[in-house]
Short mmCIF file of C-alpha atoms in Angstrom, two decimals:
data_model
loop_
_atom_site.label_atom_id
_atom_site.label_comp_id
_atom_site.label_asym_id
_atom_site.label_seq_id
_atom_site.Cartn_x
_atom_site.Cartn_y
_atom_site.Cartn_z
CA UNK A 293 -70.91 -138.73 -78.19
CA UNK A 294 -73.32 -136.09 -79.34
CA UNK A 295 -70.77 -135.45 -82.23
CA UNK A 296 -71.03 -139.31 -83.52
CA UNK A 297 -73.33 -141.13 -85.06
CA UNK A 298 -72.72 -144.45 -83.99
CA UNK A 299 -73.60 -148.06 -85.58
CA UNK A 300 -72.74 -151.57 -83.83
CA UNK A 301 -72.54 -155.17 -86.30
CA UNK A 302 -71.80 -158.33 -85.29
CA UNK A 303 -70.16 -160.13 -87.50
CA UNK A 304 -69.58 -163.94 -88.39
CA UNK A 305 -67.62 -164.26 -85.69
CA UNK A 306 -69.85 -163.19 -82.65
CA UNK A 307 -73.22 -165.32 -84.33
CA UNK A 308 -70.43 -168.59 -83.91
CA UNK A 309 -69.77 -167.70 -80.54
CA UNK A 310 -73.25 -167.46 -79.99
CA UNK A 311 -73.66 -170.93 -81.10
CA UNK A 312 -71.15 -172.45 -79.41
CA UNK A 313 -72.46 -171.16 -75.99
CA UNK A 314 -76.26 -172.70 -77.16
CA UNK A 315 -74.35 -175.83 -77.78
CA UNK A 316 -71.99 -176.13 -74.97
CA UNK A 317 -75.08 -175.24 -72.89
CA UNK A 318 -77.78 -178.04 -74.19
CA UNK A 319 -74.86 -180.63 -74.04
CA UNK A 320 -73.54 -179.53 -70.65
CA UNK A 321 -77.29 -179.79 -69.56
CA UNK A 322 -77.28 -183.58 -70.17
CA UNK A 323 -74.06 -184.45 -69.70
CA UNK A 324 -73.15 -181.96 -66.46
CA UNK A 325 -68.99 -182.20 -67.02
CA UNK A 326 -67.23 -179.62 -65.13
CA UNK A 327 -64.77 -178.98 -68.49
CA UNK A 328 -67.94 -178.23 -70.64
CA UNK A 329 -69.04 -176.00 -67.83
CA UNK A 330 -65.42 -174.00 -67.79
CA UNK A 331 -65.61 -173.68 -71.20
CA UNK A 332 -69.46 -172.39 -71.49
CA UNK A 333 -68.14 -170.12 -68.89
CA UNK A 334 -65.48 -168.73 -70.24
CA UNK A 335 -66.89 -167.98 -73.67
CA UNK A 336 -70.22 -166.60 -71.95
CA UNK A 337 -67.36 -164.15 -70.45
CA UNK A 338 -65.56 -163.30 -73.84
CA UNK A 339 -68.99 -162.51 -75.56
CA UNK A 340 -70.13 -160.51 -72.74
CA UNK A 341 -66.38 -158.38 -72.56
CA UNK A 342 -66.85 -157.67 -76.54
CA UNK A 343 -71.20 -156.72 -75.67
CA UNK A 344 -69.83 -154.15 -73.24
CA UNK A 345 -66.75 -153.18 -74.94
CA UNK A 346 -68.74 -152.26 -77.57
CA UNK A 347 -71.95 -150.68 -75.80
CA UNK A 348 -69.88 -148.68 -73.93
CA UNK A 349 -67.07 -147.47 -76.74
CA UNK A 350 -66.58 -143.84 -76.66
CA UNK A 351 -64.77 -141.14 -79.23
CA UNK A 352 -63.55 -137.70 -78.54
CA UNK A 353 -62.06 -135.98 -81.98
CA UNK A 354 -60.32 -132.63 -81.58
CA UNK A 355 -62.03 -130.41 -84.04
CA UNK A 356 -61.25 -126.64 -83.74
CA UNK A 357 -61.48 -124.15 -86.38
CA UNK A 358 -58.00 -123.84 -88.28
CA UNK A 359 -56.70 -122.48 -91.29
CA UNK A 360 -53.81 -124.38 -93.31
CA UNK A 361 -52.36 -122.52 -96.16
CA UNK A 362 -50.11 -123.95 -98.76
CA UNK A 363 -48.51 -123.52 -102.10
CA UNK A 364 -49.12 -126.28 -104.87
CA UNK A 365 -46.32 -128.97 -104.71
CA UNK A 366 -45.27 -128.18 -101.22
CA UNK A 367 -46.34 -130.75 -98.32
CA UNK A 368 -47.58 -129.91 -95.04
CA UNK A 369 -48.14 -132.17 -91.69
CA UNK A 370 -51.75 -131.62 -90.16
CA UNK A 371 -52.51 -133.13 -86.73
CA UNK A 372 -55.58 -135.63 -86.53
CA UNK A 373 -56.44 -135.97 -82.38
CA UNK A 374 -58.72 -138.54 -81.70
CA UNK A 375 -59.21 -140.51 -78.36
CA UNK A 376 -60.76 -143.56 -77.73
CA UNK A 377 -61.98 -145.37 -74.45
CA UNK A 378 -64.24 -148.43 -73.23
CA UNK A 379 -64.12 -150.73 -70.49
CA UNK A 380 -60.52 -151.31 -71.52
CA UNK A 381 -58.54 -148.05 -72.48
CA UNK A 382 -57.24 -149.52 -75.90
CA UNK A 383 -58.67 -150.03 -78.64
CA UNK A 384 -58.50 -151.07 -82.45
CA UNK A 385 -59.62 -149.06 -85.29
CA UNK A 386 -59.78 -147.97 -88.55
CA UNK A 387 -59.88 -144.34 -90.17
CA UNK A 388 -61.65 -142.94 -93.04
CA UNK A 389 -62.61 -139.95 -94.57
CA UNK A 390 -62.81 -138.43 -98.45
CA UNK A 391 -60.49 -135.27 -99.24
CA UNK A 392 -60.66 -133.12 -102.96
CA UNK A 393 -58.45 -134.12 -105.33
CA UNK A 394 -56.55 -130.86 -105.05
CA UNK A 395 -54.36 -132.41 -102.41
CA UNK A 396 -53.10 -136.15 -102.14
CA UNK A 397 -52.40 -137.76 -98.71
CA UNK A 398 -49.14 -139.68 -99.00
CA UNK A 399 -49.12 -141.72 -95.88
CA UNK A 400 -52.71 -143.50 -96.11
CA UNK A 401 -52.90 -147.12 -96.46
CA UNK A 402 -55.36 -147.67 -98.92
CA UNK A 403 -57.46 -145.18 -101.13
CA UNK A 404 -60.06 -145.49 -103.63
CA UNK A 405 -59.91 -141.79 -106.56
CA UNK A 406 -63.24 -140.92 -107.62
CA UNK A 407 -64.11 -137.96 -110.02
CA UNK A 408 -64.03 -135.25 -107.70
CA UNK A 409 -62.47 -136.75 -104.34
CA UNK A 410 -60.71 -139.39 -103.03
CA UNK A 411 -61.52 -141.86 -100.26
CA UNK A 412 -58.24 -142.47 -97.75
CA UNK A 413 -58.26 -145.08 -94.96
CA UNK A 414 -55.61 -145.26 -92.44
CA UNK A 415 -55.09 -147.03 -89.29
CA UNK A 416 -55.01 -145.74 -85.96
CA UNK A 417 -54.82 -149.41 -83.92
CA UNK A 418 -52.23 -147.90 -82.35
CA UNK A 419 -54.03 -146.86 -78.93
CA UNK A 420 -51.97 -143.00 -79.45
CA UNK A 421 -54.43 -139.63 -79.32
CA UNK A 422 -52.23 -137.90 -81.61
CA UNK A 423 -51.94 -139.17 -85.54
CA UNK A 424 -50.56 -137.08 -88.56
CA UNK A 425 -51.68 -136.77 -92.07
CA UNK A 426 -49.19 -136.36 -94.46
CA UNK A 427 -50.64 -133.80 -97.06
CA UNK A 428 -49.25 -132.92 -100.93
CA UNK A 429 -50.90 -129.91 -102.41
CA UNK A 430 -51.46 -130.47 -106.14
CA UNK A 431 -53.44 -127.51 -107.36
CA UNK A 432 -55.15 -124.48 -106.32
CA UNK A 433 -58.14 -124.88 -104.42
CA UNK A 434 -59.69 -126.05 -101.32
CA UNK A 435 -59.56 -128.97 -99.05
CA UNK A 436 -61.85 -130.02 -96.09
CA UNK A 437 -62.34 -133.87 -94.63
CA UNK A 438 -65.40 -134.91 -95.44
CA UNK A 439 -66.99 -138.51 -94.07
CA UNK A 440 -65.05 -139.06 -91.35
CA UNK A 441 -65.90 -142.27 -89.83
CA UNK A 442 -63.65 -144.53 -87.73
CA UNK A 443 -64.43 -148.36 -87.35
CA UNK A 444 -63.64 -149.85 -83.61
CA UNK A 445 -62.93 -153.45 -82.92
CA UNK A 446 -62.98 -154.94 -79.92
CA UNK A 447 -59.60 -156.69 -78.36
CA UNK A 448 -60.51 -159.61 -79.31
CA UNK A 449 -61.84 -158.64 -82.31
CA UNK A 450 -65.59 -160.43 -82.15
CA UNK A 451 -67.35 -157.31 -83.14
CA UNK A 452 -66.96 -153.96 -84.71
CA UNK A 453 -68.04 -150.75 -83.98
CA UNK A 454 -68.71 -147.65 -86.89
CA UNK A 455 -68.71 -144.00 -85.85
CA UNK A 456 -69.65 -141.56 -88.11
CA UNK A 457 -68.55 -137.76 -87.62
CA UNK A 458 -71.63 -135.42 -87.61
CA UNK A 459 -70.49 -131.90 -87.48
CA UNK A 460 -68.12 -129.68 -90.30
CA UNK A 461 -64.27 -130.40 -89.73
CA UNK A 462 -63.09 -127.31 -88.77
CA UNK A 463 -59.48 -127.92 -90.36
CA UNK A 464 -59.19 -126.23 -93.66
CA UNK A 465 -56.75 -126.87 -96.10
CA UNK A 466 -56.43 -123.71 -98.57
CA UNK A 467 -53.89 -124.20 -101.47
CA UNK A 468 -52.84 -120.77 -102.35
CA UNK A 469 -52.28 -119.75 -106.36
CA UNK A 470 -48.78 -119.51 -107.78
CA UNK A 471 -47.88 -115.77 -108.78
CA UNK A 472 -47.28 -115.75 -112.60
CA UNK A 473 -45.88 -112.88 -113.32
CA UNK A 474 -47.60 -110.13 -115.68
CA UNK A 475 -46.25 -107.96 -118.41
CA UNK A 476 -46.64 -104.43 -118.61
CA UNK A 477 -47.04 -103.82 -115.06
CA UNK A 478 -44.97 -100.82 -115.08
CA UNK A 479 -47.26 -99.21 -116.53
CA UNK A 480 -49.31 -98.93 -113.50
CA UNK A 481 -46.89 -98.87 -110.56
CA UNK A 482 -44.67 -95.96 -111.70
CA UNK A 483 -46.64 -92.86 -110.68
CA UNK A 484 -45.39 -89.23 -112.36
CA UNK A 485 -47.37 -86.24 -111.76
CA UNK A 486 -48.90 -85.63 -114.97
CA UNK A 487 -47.98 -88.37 -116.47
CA UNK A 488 -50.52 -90.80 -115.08
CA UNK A 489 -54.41 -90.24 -115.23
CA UNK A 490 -55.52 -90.32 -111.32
CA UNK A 491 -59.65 -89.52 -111.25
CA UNK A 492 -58.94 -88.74 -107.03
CA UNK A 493 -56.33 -86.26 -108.12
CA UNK A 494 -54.81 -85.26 -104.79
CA UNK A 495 -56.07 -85.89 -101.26
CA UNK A 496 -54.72 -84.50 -97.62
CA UNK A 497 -53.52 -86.26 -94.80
CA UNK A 498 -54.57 -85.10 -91.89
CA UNK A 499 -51.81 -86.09 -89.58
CA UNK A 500 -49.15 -84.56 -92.31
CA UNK A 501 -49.02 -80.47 -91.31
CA UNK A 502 -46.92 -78.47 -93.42
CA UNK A 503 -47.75 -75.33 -92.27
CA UNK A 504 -49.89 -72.45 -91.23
CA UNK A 505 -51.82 -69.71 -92.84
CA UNK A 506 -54.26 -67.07 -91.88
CA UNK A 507 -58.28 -68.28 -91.59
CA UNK A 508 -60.55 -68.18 -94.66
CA UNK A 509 -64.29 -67.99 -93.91
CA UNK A 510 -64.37 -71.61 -96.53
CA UNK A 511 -61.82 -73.34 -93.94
CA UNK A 512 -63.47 -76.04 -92.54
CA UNK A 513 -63.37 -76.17 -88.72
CA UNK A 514 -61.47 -79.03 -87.60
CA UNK A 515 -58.53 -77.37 -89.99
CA UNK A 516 -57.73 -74.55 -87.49
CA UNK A 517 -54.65 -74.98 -85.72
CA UNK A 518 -55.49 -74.23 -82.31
CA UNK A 519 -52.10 -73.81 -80.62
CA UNK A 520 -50.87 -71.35 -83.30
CA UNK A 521 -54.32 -69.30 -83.08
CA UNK A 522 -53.37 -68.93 -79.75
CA UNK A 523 -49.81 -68.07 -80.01
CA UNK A 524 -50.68 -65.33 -82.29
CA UNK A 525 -53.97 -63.87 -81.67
CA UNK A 526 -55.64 -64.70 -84.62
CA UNK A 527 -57.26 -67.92 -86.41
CA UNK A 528 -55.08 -70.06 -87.99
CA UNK A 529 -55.65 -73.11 -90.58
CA UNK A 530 -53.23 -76.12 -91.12
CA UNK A 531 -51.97 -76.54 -94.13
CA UNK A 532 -51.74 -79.98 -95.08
CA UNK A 533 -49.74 -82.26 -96.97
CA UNK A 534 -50.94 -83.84 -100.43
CA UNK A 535 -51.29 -86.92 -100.84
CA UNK A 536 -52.00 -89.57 -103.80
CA UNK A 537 -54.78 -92.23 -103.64
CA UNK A 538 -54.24 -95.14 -105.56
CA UNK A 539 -56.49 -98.14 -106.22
CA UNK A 540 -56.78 -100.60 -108.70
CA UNK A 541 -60.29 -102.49 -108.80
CA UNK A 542 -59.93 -105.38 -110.39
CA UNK A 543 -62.80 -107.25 -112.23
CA UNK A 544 -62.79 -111.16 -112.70
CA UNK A 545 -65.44 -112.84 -114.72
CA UNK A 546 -64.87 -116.44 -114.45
CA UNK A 547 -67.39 -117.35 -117.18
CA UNK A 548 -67.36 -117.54 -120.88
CA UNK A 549 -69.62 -118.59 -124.18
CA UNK A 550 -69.12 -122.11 -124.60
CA UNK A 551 -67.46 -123.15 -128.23
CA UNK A 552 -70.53 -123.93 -129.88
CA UNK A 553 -73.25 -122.62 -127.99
CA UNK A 554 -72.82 -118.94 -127.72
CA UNK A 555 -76.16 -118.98 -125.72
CA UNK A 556 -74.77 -121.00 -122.88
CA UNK A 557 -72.24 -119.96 -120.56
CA UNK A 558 -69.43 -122.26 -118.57
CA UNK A 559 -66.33 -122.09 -116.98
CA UNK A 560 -63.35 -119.79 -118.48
CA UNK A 561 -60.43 -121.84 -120.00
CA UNK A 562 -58.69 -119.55 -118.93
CA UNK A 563 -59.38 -119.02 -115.15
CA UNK A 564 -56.37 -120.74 -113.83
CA UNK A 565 -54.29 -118.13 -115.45
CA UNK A 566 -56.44 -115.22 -114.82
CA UNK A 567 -56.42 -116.59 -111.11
CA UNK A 568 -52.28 -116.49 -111.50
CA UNK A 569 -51.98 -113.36 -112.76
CA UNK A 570 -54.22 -111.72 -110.43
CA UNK A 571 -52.02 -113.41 -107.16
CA UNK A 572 -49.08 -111.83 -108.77
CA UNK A 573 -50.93 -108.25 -108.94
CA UNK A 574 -51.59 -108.31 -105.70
CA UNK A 575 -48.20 -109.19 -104.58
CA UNK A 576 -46.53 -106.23 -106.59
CA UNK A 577 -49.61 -103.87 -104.94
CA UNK A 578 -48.92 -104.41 -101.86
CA UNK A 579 -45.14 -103.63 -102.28
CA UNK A 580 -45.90 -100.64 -104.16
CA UNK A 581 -48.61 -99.15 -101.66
CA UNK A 582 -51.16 -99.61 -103.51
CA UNK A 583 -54.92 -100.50 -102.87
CA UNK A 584 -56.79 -102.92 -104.54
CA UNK A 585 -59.90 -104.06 -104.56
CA UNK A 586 -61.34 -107.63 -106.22
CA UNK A 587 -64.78 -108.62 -107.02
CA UNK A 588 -65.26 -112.01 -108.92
CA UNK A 589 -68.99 -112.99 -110.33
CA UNK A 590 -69.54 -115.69 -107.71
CA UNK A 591 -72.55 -115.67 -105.42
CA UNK A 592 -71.66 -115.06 -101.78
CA UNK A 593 -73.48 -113.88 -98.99
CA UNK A 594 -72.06 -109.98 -98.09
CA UNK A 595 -73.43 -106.44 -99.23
CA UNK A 596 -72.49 -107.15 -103.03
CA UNK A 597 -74.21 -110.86 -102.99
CA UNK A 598 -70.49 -111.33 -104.91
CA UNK A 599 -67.24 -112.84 -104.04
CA UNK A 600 -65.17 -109.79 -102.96
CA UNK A 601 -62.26 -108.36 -101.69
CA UNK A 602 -62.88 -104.99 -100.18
CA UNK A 603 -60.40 -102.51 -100.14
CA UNK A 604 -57.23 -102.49 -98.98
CA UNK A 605 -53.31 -102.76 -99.04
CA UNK A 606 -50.72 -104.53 -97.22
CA UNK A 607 -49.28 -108.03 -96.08
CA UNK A 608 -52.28 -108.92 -94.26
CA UNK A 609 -55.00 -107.61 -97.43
CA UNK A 610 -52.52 -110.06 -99.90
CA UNK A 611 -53.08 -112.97 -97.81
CA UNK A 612 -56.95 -112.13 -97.78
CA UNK A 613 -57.02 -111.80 -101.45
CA UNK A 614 -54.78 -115.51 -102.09
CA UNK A 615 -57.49 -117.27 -99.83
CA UNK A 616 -60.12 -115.85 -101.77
CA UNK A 617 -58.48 -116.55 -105.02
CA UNK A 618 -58.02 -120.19 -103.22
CA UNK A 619 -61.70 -120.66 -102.76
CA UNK A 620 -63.01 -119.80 -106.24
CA UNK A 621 -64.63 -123.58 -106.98
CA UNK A 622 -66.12 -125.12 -110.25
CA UNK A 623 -69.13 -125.57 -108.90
CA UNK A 624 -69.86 -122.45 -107.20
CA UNK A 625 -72.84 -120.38 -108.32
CA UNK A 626 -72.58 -117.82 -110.38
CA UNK A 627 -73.69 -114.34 -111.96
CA UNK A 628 -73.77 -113.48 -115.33
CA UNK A 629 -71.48 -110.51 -117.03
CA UNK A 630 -74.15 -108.04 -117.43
CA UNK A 631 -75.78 -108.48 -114.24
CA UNK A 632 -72.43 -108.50 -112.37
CA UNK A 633 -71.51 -105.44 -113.75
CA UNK A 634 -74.87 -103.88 -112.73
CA UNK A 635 -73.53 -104.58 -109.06
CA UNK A 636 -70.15 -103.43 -108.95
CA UNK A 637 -70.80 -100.22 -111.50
CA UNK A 638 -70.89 -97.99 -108.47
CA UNK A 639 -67.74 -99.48 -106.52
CA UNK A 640 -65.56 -98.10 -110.13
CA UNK A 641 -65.74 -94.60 -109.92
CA UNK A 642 -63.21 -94.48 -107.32
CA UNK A 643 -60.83 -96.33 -108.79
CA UNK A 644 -57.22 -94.88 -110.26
CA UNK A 645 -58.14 -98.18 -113.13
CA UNK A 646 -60.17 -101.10 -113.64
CA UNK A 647 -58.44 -104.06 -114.20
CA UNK A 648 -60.73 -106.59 -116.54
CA UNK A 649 -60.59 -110.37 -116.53
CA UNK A 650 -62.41 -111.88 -118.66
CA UNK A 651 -64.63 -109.21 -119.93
CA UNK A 652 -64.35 -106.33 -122.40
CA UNK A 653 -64.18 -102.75 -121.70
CA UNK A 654 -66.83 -102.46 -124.21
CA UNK A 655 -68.62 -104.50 -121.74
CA UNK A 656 -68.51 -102.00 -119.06
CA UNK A 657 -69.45 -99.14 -121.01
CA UNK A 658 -72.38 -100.91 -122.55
CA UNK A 659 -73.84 -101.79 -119.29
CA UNK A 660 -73.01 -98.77 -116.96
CA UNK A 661 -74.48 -95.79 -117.30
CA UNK A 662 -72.28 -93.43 -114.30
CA UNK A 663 -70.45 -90.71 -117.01
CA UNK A 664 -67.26 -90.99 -114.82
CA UNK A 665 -66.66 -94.73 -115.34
CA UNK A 666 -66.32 -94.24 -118.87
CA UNK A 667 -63.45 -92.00 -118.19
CA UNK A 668 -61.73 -94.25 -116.27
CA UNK A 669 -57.95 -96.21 -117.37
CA UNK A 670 -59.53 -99.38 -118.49
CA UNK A 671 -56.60 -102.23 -118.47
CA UNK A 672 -57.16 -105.66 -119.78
CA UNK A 673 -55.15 -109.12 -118.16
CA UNK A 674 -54.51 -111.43 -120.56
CA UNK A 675 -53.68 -114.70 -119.71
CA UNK A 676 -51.58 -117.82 -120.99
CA UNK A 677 -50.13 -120.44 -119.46
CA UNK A 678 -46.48 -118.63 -120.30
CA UNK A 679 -47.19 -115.22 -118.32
CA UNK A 680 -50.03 -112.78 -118.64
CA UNK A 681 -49.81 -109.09 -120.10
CA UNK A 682 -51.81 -105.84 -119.53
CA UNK A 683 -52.93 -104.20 -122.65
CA UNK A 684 -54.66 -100.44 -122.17
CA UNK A 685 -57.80 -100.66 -123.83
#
């Protein structure tokens, strides 16, 4: 029970049963008739069954660290544990708990909408462990159960018991961003020789040999082909294959001058889109082999104080960037444009292009000073609610 915070009341009913026993017990005093004495008997019993039922009331609530992702409009089943036991294994009760208004629960019984959540109650008299909620996603975001508390009765329902969950409900509801697709991405995924500025040029793989040639004194060491030095007397270097190195770094600024104050800063208009758009890029990345790398001027705790995806590519680097995307909340702190860029100006040098959201390319060369940025493909996302396009800028 060190997980509950418990509370007992006793309601109208137990202060009448309390009364009846003072009565039944001043009359039977006078009066001594063996019915009056059955009957102050057997409602001392029933108050003192609900005293103990409730006194000794436990709750056990299955709360391990999980992960449910979803797509808006889709529905999804999560599992609710929760055990009960007293001096009599079943028991009555009544489930609460509040839940962001980016999802809806379908099956609750009664719910109250406020501004920013919504309070669900449900009940679990049922005396089973295992309960379902019955989830609709409605737009990106995030959803966690917050105020959990679950109201006991006794059998014969004299009393009431309220037990209020302590620690951070470990299931997490993360409703993914739809992919809206982007025009002009072709512009970026179709690599010619030549044809495509690429500030890493070429790189070598290590584990691709094409060949061998005699040893230059500038050959680095781990280059020399050991079995072929041997097999003909004299040093030998690999030669190794080229390869191309391609990463997009993409820039997110989820703030903009509000209409009439150009002094103030709020929320982008636009950031649903730009969050869209950006899902869809890094869908078409990861097909094409392509790194990418995200930073969005949010405050988080890592190495960049910034919401951030670090490098990478594939399946598993797509799903990391959608939660990310997923988590990006209204009322998050945030950084402003100059000062964000003054963090991430020496991530961009590495980059094959910067992808801007949000913010200018006259921006970025305004508030970095590194020579090579400047020289960098600078693309810009913009973003409607009919598709987004990428303009070179």
């Amino acid at each position: 029970m060190r997980d509950w915070t418990k509370q007992t009341f006793k309601p109208e009913s137990a202060t009448v049963l309390l009364v009846i026993v003072v009565f039944l017990s001043i009359l039977n005093y006078f009066m001594l008739s063996l019915t009056l004495s059955i009957m102050l008997v057997s409602v001392i019993v029933v108050f003192t069954i609900a005293h103990l039922y409730h006194k000794y009331v436990t709750l056990d609530l299955v709360n391990k660290r999980k992960i449910i992702r979803v797509f808006p409009d889709e529905s999804v089943t999560v599992p609710f544990n929760i055990s009960g036991k007293s001096i009599v294994a079943l028991f009555y009760g009544k489930l609460s708990f509040r839940l962001s208004n980016t999802v809806r629960l379908t099956n609750a019984q009664f719910e109250i909408e406020r501004n920013e959540d919504t309070e669900y109650y449900l009940d679990v008299s049922s005396g089973r462990k295992d309960h379902h909620l019955h989830i609709q996603a409605k737009k990106r975001g995030r959803a966690v159960m917050r105020q959990i508390e679950i109201q006991v009765f006794d059998p014969l329902f004299i009393g009431n018991s309220s037990f209020l969950f302590k620690p951070f409900y470990g299931t997490e509801i993360l409703i993914l961003p739809k992919m809206t697709p982007v025009k002009g991405i072709e512009k970026l995924v179709t690599y010619q020789v030549g044809n495509q500025p690429n500030s890493h040029s070429y790189f070598q793989d290590p584990l691709l040999i094409s060949g061998i040639r005699g040893y230059q004194h500038t050959d680095s060491f781990q280059q020399i082909h050991w079995k072929a030095s041997a097999r003909t007397g004299e040093l030998q270097t690999k030669i190794l294959e080229k390869t191309t190195h391609l990463k997009w770094t993409i820039l997110l600024n989820v703030l903009e001058d509000q209409e009439y104050h150009s002094y103030s800063l709020s929320f982008s208009r636009n950031l649903e889109n730009h969050i869209s758009h950006i899902a869809y890029l890094l869908q078409i990345a990861e097909k094409q082999g392509i790194s990418v790398e995200l930073f969005v001027n949010i405050l988080a705790k890592n190495h960049f104080q910034l919401l951030h995806l670090e490098e990478g590519a594939g399946k598993e680097h797509v799903i990391r960037g959608l939660e990310l995307l997923a988590r990006i909340d209204y009322s998050s702190a945030t950084l402003k444009p100059e000062r964000f860029l003054k963090r991430v100006e020496s991530k961009l040098a590495g980059s094959f292009c910067v992808i801007l959201c949000g913010i200018t390319k006259q921006e970025v060369l305004k508030t970095t000073s590194d020579k090579r940025i400047h020289t960098l493909p600078y693309y810009e996302l913009q973003a409607s609610d009919e598709g987004g396009a990428l303009l070179r800028c």
